[in-house]
mmCIF file of C-alpha atoms in Angstrom:
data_model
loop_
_atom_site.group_PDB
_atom_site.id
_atom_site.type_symbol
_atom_site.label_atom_id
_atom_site.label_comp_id
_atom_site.label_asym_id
_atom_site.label_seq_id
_atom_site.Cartn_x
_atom_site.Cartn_y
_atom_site.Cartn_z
ATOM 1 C CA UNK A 1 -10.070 -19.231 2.486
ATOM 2 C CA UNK A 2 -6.803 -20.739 2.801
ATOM 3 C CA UNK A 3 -5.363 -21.881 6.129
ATOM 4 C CA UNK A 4 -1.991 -20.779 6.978
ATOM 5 C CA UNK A 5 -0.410 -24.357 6.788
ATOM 6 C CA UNK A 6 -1.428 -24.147 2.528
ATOM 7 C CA UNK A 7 0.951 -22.982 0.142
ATOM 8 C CA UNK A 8 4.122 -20.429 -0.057
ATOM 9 C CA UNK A 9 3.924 -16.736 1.266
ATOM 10 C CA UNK A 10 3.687 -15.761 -2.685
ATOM 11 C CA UNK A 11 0.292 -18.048 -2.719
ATOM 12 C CA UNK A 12 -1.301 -17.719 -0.060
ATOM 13 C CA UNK A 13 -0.968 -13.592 0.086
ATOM 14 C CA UNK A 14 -3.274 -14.017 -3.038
ATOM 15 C CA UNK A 15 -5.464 -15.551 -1.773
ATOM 16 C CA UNK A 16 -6.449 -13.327 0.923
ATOM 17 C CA UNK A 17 -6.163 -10.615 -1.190
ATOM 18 C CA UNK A 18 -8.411 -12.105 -3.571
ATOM 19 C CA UNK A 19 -10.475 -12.715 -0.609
ATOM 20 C CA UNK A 20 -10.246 -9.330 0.502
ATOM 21 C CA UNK A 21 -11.079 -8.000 -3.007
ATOM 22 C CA UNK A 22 -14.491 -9.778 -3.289
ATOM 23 C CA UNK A 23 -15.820 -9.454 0.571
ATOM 24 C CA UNK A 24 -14.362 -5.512 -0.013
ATOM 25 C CA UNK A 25 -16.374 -5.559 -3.383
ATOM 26 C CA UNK A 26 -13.269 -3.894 -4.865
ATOM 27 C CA UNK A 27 -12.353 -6.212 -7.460
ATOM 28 C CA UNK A 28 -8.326 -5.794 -8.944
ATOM 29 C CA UNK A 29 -7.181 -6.548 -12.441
ATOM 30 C CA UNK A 30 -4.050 -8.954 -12.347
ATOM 31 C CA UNK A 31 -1.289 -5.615 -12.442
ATOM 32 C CA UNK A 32 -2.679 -4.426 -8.693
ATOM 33 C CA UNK A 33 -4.101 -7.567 -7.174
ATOM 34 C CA UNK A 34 -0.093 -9.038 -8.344
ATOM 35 C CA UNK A 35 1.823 -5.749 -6.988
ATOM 36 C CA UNK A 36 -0.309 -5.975 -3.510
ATOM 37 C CA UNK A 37 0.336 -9.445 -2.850
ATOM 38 C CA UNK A 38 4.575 -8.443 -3.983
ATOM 39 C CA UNK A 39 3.845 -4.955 -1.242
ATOM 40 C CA UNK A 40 2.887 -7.549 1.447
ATOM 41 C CA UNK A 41 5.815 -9.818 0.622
ATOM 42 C CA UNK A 42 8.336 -7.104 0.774
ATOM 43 C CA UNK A 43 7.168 -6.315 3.825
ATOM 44 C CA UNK A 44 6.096 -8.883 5.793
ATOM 45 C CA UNK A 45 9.830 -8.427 7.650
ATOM 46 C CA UNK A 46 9.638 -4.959 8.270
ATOM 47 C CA UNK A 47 9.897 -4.591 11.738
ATOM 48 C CA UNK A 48 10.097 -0.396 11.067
ATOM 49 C CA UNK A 49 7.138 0.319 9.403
ATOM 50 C CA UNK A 50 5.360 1.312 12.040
ATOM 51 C CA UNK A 51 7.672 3.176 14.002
ATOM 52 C CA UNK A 52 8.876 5.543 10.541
ATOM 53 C CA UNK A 53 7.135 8.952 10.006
ATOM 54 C CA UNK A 54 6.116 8.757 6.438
ATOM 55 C CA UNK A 55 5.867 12.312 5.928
ATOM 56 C CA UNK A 56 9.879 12.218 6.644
ATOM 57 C CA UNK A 57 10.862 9.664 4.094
ATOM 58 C CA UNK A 58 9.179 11.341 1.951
ATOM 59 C CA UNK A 59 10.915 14.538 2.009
ATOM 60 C CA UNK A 60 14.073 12.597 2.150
ATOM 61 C CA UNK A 61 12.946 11.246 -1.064
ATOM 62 C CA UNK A 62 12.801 14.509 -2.589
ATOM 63 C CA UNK A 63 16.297 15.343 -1.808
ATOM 64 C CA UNK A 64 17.399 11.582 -4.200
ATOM 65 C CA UNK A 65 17.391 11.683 -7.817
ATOM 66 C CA UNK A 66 16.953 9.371 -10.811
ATOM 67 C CA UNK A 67 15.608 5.803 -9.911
ATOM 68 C CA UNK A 68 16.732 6.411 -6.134
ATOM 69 C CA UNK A 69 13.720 9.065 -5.606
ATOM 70 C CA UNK A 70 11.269 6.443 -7.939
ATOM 71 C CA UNK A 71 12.497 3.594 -5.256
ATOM 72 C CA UNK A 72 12.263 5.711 -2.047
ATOM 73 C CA UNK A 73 8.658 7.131 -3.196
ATOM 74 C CA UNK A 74 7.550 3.501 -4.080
ATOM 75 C CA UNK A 75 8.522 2.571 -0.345
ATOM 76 C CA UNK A 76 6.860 5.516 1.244
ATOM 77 C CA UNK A 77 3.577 4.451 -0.861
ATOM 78 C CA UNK A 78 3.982 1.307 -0.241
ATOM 79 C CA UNK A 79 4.068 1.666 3.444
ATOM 80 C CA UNK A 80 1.230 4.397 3.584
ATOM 81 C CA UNK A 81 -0.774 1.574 1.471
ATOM 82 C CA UNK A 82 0.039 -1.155 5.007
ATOM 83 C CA UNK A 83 -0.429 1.575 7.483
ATOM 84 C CA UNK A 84 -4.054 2.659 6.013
ATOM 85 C CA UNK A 85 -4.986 -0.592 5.060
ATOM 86 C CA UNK A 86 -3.457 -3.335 7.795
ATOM 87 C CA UNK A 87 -2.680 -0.451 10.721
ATOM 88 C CA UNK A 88 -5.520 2.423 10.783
ATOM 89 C CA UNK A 89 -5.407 3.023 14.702
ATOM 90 C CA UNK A 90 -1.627 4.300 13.964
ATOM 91 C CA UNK A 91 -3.522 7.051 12.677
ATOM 92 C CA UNK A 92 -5.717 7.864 15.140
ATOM 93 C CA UNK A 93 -2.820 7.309 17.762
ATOM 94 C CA UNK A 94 -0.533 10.231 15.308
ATOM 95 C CA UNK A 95 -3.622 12.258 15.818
ATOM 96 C CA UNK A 96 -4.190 12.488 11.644
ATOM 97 C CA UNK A 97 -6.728 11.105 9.538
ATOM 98 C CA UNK A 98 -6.674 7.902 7.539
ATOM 99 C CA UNK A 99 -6.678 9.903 4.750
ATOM 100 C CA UNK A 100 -3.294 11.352 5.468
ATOM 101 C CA UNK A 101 -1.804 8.151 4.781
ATOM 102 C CA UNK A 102 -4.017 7.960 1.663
ATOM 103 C CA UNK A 103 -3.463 10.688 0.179
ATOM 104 C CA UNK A 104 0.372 10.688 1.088
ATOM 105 C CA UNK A 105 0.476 7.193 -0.063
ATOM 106 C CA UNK A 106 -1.526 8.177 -3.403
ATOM 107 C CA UNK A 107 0.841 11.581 -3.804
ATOM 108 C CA UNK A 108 3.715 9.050 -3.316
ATOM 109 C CA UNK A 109 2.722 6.633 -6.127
ATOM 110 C CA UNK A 110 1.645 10.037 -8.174
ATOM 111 C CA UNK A 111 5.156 10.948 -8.229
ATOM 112 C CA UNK A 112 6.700 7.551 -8.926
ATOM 113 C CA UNK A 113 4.502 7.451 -12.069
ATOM 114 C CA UNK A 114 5.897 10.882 -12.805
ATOM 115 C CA UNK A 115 9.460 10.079 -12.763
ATOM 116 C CA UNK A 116 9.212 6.775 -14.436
ATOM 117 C CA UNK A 117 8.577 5.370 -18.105
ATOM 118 C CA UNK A 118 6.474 3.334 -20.062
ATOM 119 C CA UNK A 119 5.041 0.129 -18.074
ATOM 120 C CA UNK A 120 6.462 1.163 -14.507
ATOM 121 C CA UNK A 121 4.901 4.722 -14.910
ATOM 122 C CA UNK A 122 1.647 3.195 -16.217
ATOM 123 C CA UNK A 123 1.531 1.031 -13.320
ATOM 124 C CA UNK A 124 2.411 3.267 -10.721
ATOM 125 C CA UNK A 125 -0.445 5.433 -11.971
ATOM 126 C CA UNK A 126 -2.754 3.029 -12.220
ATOM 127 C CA UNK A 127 -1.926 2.115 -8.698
ATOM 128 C CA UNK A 128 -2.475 5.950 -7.639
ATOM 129 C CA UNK A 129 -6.226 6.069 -9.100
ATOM 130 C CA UNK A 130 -7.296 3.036 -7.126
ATOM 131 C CA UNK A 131 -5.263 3.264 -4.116
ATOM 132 C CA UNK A 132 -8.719 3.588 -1.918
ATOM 133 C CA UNK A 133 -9.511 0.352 -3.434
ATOM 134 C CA UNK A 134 -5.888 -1.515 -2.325
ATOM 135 C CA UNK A 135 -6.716 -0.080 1.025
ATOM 136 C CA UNK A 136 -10.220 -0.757 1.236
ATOM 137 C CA UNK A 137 -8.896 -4.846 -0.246
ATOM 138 C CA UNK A 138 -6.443 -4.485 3.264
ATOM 139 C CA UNK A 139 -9.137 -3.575 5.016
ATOM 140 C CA UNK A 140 -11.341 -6.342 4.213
ATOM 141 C CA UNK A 141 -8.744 -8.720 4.663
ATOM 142 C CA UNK A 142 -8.486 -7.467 8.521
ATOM 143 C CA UNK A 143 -12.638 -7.980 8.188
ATOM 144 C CA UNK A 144 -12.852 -4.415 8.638
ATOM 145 C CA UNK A 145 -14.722 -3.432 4.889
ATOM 146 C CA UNK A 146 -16.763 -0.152 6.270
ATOM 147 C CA UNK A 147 -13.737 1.571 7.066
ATOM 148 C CA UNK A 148 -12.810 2.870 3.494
ATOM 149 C CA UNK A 149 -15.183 3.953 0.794
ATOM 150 C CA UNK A 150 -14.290 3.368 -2.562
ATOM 151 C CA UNK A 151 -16.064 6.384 -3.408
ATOM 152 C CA UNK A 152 -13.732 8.888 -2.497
#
């Protein structure tokens, strides 16, 4: 594995997703393994992801329209992906499952693909079927790989 001294953000978020992919036994075609790594770039500044309620933002999502509502449900799954994947005790602390952030996450991405056309759509519902798998990859990269099954 890379040290943290090696490469741009861009390079060395691959490689411990890449990392996290094999030791998580989840491995990603280029399309997800290339939108995580661009999930934990957007991110890696957001000092509110934690303290949002993504149950919220999503409702506020419903109420936009066009590629606003595509944007603001990419963001919501997006962040469910980092909360379930990098943050799990947030859970537990909100007294809800891991799976809420899942399946919110997964809904969230559902939608997206929904609203959205031709390679965007396709990606976004790609990225719904093996959301377990990005989050399972997250966990492995916190060496935490028993935490999500694959399976469900």
């Amino acid at each position: 594995m890379h040290t943290l001294t090696q490469g741009a953000a861009a390079e060395l978020y691959q490689a411990l997703v890449r990392d996290g992919a094999r030791r998580g036994g989840c491995p990603l075609d280029e399309a997800s393994e290339s939108y995580l790594v661009f999930v934990l770039l957007r991110h890696q500044r957001d000092g509110m992801l934690l303290a949002r309620t993504q149950a919220l933002e999503w409702l506020h999502a419903q109420e936009c329209f066009g590629r606003a509502r595509a944007d603001a449900l990419r963001d919501v799954g997006d962040r469910c992906l980092l909360i379930a994947g990098l943050y799990p005790a947030l859970a537990e602390r909100r007294r809800v499952s891991l799976d809420y952030f899942v399946d919110l996450g997964r809904g969230a991405y559902r939608d997206v693909a929904a609203a959205s056309r031709d390679a965007y759509g396709d990606l976004f519902a790609q990225l719904a079927a093996g959301y377990r798998e990005l989050v399972r990859v997250l966990h492995a990269i916190r060496g935490d790989v028993d935490a999500v099954h694959p399976a469900h």
